[in-house]
mmCIF file of C-alpha atoms in Angstrom:
data_model
loop_
_atom_site.group_PDB
_atom_site.id
_atom_site.type_symbol
_atom_site.label_atom_id
_atom_site.label_comp_id
_atom_site.label_asym_id
_atom_site.label_seq_id
_atom_site.Cartn_x
_atom_site.Cartn_y
_atom_site.Cartn_z
ATOM 1 C CA MET I 721 99.021 97.659 104.258
ATOM 2 C CA ILE I 722 101.252 100.732 104.084
ATOM 3 C CA GLU I 723 100.035 104.224 104.945
ATOM 4 C CA HIS I 724 101.954 107.368 104.016
ATOM 5 C CA ILE I 725 101.212 110.250 106.389
ATOM 6 C CA GLU I 726 101.733 113.462 104.428
ATOM 7 C CA HIS I 727 101.142 117.176 104.834
ATOM 8 C CA SER I 728 101.761 119.902 102.249
ATOM 9 C CA GLY I 729 103.596 117.444 100.012
ATOM 10 C CA GLU I 730 105.986 116.342 102.791
ATOM 11 C CA LEU I 731 106.179 112.784 104.104
ATOM 12 C CA LEU I 732 105.790 112.954 107.898
ATOM 13 C CA ALA I 733 105.530 109.257 108.699
ATOM 14 C CA LEU I 734 105.162 105.794 107.266
ATOM 15 C CA ILE I 735 102.928 103.190 108.952
ATOM 16 C CA ILE I 736 103.374 99.515 108.150
ATOM 17 C CA ARG I 737 100.397 97.593 109.481
ATOM 18 C CA ALA I 738 100.794 94.208 111.153
ATOM 19 C CA SER I 739 98.816 92.638 108.288
ATOM 20 C CA TYR I 740 101.548 93.451 105.719
ATOM 21 C CA ALA I 741 102.979 90.323 104.114
ATOM 22 C CA LYS I 742 104.852 89.805 100.858
ATOM 23 C CA PRO I 743 107.388 87.113 99.900
ATOM 24 C CA GLY I 744 110.984 88.232 99.459
ATOM 25 C CA ILE I 745 112.463 91.560 100.518
ATOM 26 C CA SER I 746 110.560 94.845 100.482
ATOM 27 C CA PHE I 747 112.050 98.225 101.361
ATOM 28 C CA PHE I 748 109.607 100.991 102.220
ATOM 29 C CA THR I 749 112.012 103.932 102.363
ATOM 30 C CA ASP I 750 114.220 105.595 99.818
ATOM 31 C CA SER I 751 117.855 106.590 100.234
ATOM 32 C CA SER I 752 116.992 110.205 101.141
ATOM 33 C CA LEU I 753 115.977 109.121 104.665
ATOM 34 C CA SER I 754 118.463 108.480 107.454
ATOM 35 C CA GLN I 755 116.406 105.513 108.705
ATOM 36 C CA GLN I 756 115.661 102.625 106.390
ATOM 37 C CA ILE I 757 112.933 100.028 106.896
ATOM 38 C CA GLY I 758 112.826 96.706 105.140
ATOM 39 C CA TYR I 759 110.586 93.667 105.500
ATOM 40 C CA MET I 760 111.675 90.114 104.776
ATOM 41 C CA GLN I 761 109.638 86.964 104.329
ATOM 42 C CA HIS I 762 111.612 83.842 103.415
ATOM 43 C CA PRO I 763 110.798 80.137 103.472
ATOM 44 C CA SER I 764 112.520 77.690 105.778
ATOM 45 C CA GLY I 765 115.979 76.803 104.470
ATOM 46 C CA LYS I 766 116.641 80.168 102.805
ATOM 47 C CA LEU I 767 120.282 81.152 103.321
ATOM 48 C CA ILE I 768 121.273 84.758 103.863
ATOM 49 C CA GLU I 769 124.965 85.150 103.143
ATOM 50 C CA PRO I 770 127.163 86.016 106.110
ATOM 51 C CA HIS I 771 128.408 89.593 105.889
ATOM 52 C CA VAL I 772 129.947 92.505 107.767
ATOM 53 C CA HIS I 773 128.996 96.129 107.371
ATOM 54 C CA ASN I 774 131.640 98.474 106.022
ATOM 55 C CA PRO I 775 132.343 101.836 107.633
ATOM 56 C CA VAL I 776 130.350 104.437 105.707
ATOM 57 C CA LYS I 777 130.320 108.100 106.698
ATOM 58 C CA ARG I 778 126.746 109.400 106.987
ATOM 59 C CA ALA I 779 125.431 112.823 107.944
ATOM 60 C CA VAL I 780 122.289 112.834 110.069
ATOM 61 C CA HIS I 781 120.614 116.238 110.426
ATOM 62 C CA LEU I 782 117.273 115.226 111.940
ATOM 63 C CA THR I 783 116.412 112.379 114.293
ATOM 64 C CA GLN I 784 114.015 109.883 112.763
ATOM 65 C CA GLU I 785 112.574 107.119 114.902
ATOM 66 C CA VAL I 786 110.914 103.772 114.395
ATOM 67 C CA LEU I 787 108.342 102.420 116.847
ATOM 68 C CA VAL I 788 107.442 98.728 116.854
ATOM 69 C CA LEU I 789 104.258 98.134 118.839
ATOM 70 C CA ARG I 790 104.344 94.662 120.396
ATOM 71 C CA LYS I 791 101.228 94.959 122.543
ATOM 72 C CA GLY I 792 98.296 97.338 123.038
ATOM 73 C CA ARG I 793 96.938 100.358 121.179
ATOM 74 C CA LEU I 794 98.619 103.733 120.753
ATOM 75 C CA ARG I 795 97.218 106.948 119.262
ATOM 76 C CA VAL I 796 99.778 108.975 117.335
ATOM 77 C CA ASP I 797 99.046 112.690 116.927
ATOM 78 C CA PHE I 798 100.793 114.409 114.014
ATOM 79 C CA TYR I 799 101.861 118.066 114.005
ATOM 80 C CA ASP I 800 103.505 120.215 111.338
ATOM 81 C CA GLU I 801 106.896 121.917 111.741
ATOM 82 C CA ASN I 802 105.147 124.896 113.411
ATOM 83 C CA GLN I 803 103.594 122.625 116.083
ATOM 84 C CA ALA I 804 100.078 122.914 114.594
ATOM 85 C CA TYR I 805 97.990 119.750 115.055
ATOM 86 C CA LEU I 806 97.075 117.935 111.811
ATOM 87 C CA TYR I 807 95.409 114.567 112.544
ATOM 88 C CA SER I 808 95.849 111.259 114.381
ATOM 89 C CA ARG I 809 96.197 107.556 113.655
ATOM 90 C CA THR I 810 95.872 104.528 115.924
ATOM 91 C CA LEU I 811 98.513 101.822 115.996
ATOM 92 C CA GLU I 812 97.679 98.242 116.970
ATOM 93 C CA ALA I 813 99.939 95.432 118.163
ATOM 94 C CA GLY I 814 102.319 94.420 115.372
ATOM 95 C CA ASP I 815 102.247 97.804 113.603
ATOM 96 C CA VAL I 816 105.472 99.669 112.800
ATOM 97 C CA ILE I 817 105.791 103.418 112.279
ATOM 98 C CA LEU I 818 108.691 105.486 110.969
ATOM 99 C CA LEU I 819 108.444 109.085 112.208
ATOM 100 C CA ILE I 820 110.260 111.134 109.588
ATOM 101 C CA LYS I 821 109.615 114.825 110.234
ATOM 102 C CA GLY I 822 107.185 117.255 111.791
ATOM 103 C CA GLY I 823 105.993 116.814 115.357
ATOM 104 C CA HIS I 824 104.274 113.930 117.084
ATOM 105 C CA GLY I 825 102.682 113.049 120.390
ATOM 106 C CA PHE I 826 101.100 109.913 121.782
ATOM 107 C CA GLU I 827 98.276 108.688 123.973
ATOM 108 C CA VAL I 828 98.272 105.114 125.235
ATOM 109 C CA LEU I 829 94.777 103.725 124.551
ATOM 110 C CA GLU I 830 95.515 100.218 125.887
ATOM 111 C CA GLU I 831 98.610 99.232 127.863
ATOM 112 C CA ILE I 832 101.516 99.041 125.437
ATOM 113 C CA GLU I 833 104.848 97.360 124.970
ATOM 114 C CA MET I 834 106.951 98.827 122.179
ATOM 115 C CA PHE I 835 110.450 99.242 120.876
ATOM 116 C CA GLU I 836 111.865 102.616 119.833
ATOM 117 C CA ILE I 837 114.758 102.633 117.360
ATOM 118 C CA LYS I 838 116.513 105.865 116.395
ATOM 119 C CA GLN I 839 119.913 107.344 115.691
ATOM 120 C CA GLY I 840 122.060 107.765 118.722
ATOM 121 C CA PRO I 841 123.436 108.788 120.977
ATOM 122 C CA TYR I 842 120.459 110.493 122.648
ATOM 123 C CA ALA I 843 121.250 114.191 123.195
ATOM 124 C CA GLY I 844 118.875 114.750 126.127
ATOM 125 C CA ASP I 845 117.138 118.150 126.141
ATOM 126 C CA GLU I 846 119.058 119.192 123.004
ATOM 127 C CA ASP I 847 117.407 116.349 121.093
ATOM 128 C CA LYS I 848 113.845 117.753 121.030
ATOM 129 C CA THR I 849 111.564 120.710 121.614
ATOM 130 C CA ARG I 850 108.531 119.879 123.742
ATOM 131 C CA PHE I 851 105.190 121.683 123.295
ATOM 132 C CA GLN I 852 101.554 121.498 124.440
ATOM 133 C CA GLY I 853 99.568 118.801 122.623
ATOM 134 C CA ILE I 854 95.878 118.423 121.891
ATOM 135 C CA SER I 855 93.142 117.226 124.223
ATOM 136 C CA ALA I 856 91.190 114.023 123.523
ATOM 137 C CA ASP I 857 88.182 115.968 122.193
ATOM 138 C CA GLU I 858 90.321 117.618 119.492
ATOM 139 C CA VAL I 859 91.354 114.332 117.827
ATOM 140 C CA LYS I 860 90.861 114.165 114.029
ATOM 141 C CA VAL I 861 91.257 110.804 112.334
#
């Protein structure tokens, strides 16, 4: 299953649930995003041609990140560009999320292990603006 998290016509995030399965290659993002996510399911014996990646100049204006939840449960709180809370979703082990724009915060519901993939290098304090999030009793699903 794929869930598009939107607000005011803008795509904030894309959640790919652990249950997603489809033979072949599926891409979930279009070329307007600086992060691309694809899924591949191939049978044993399938050959993927050896290749190298060519240098391509790309301009990245906003950090987008991918989280791959290996273990546990994680609540993701979504905020608009003005830091106003919108709603939340819960990720389970095996889920993948692409955070595209807007704000986000997290609460660990069960001990997690996850990978974070984003454009680098990390710019430290220049990379993000932190703000006060919601309390547990304000959560909207």
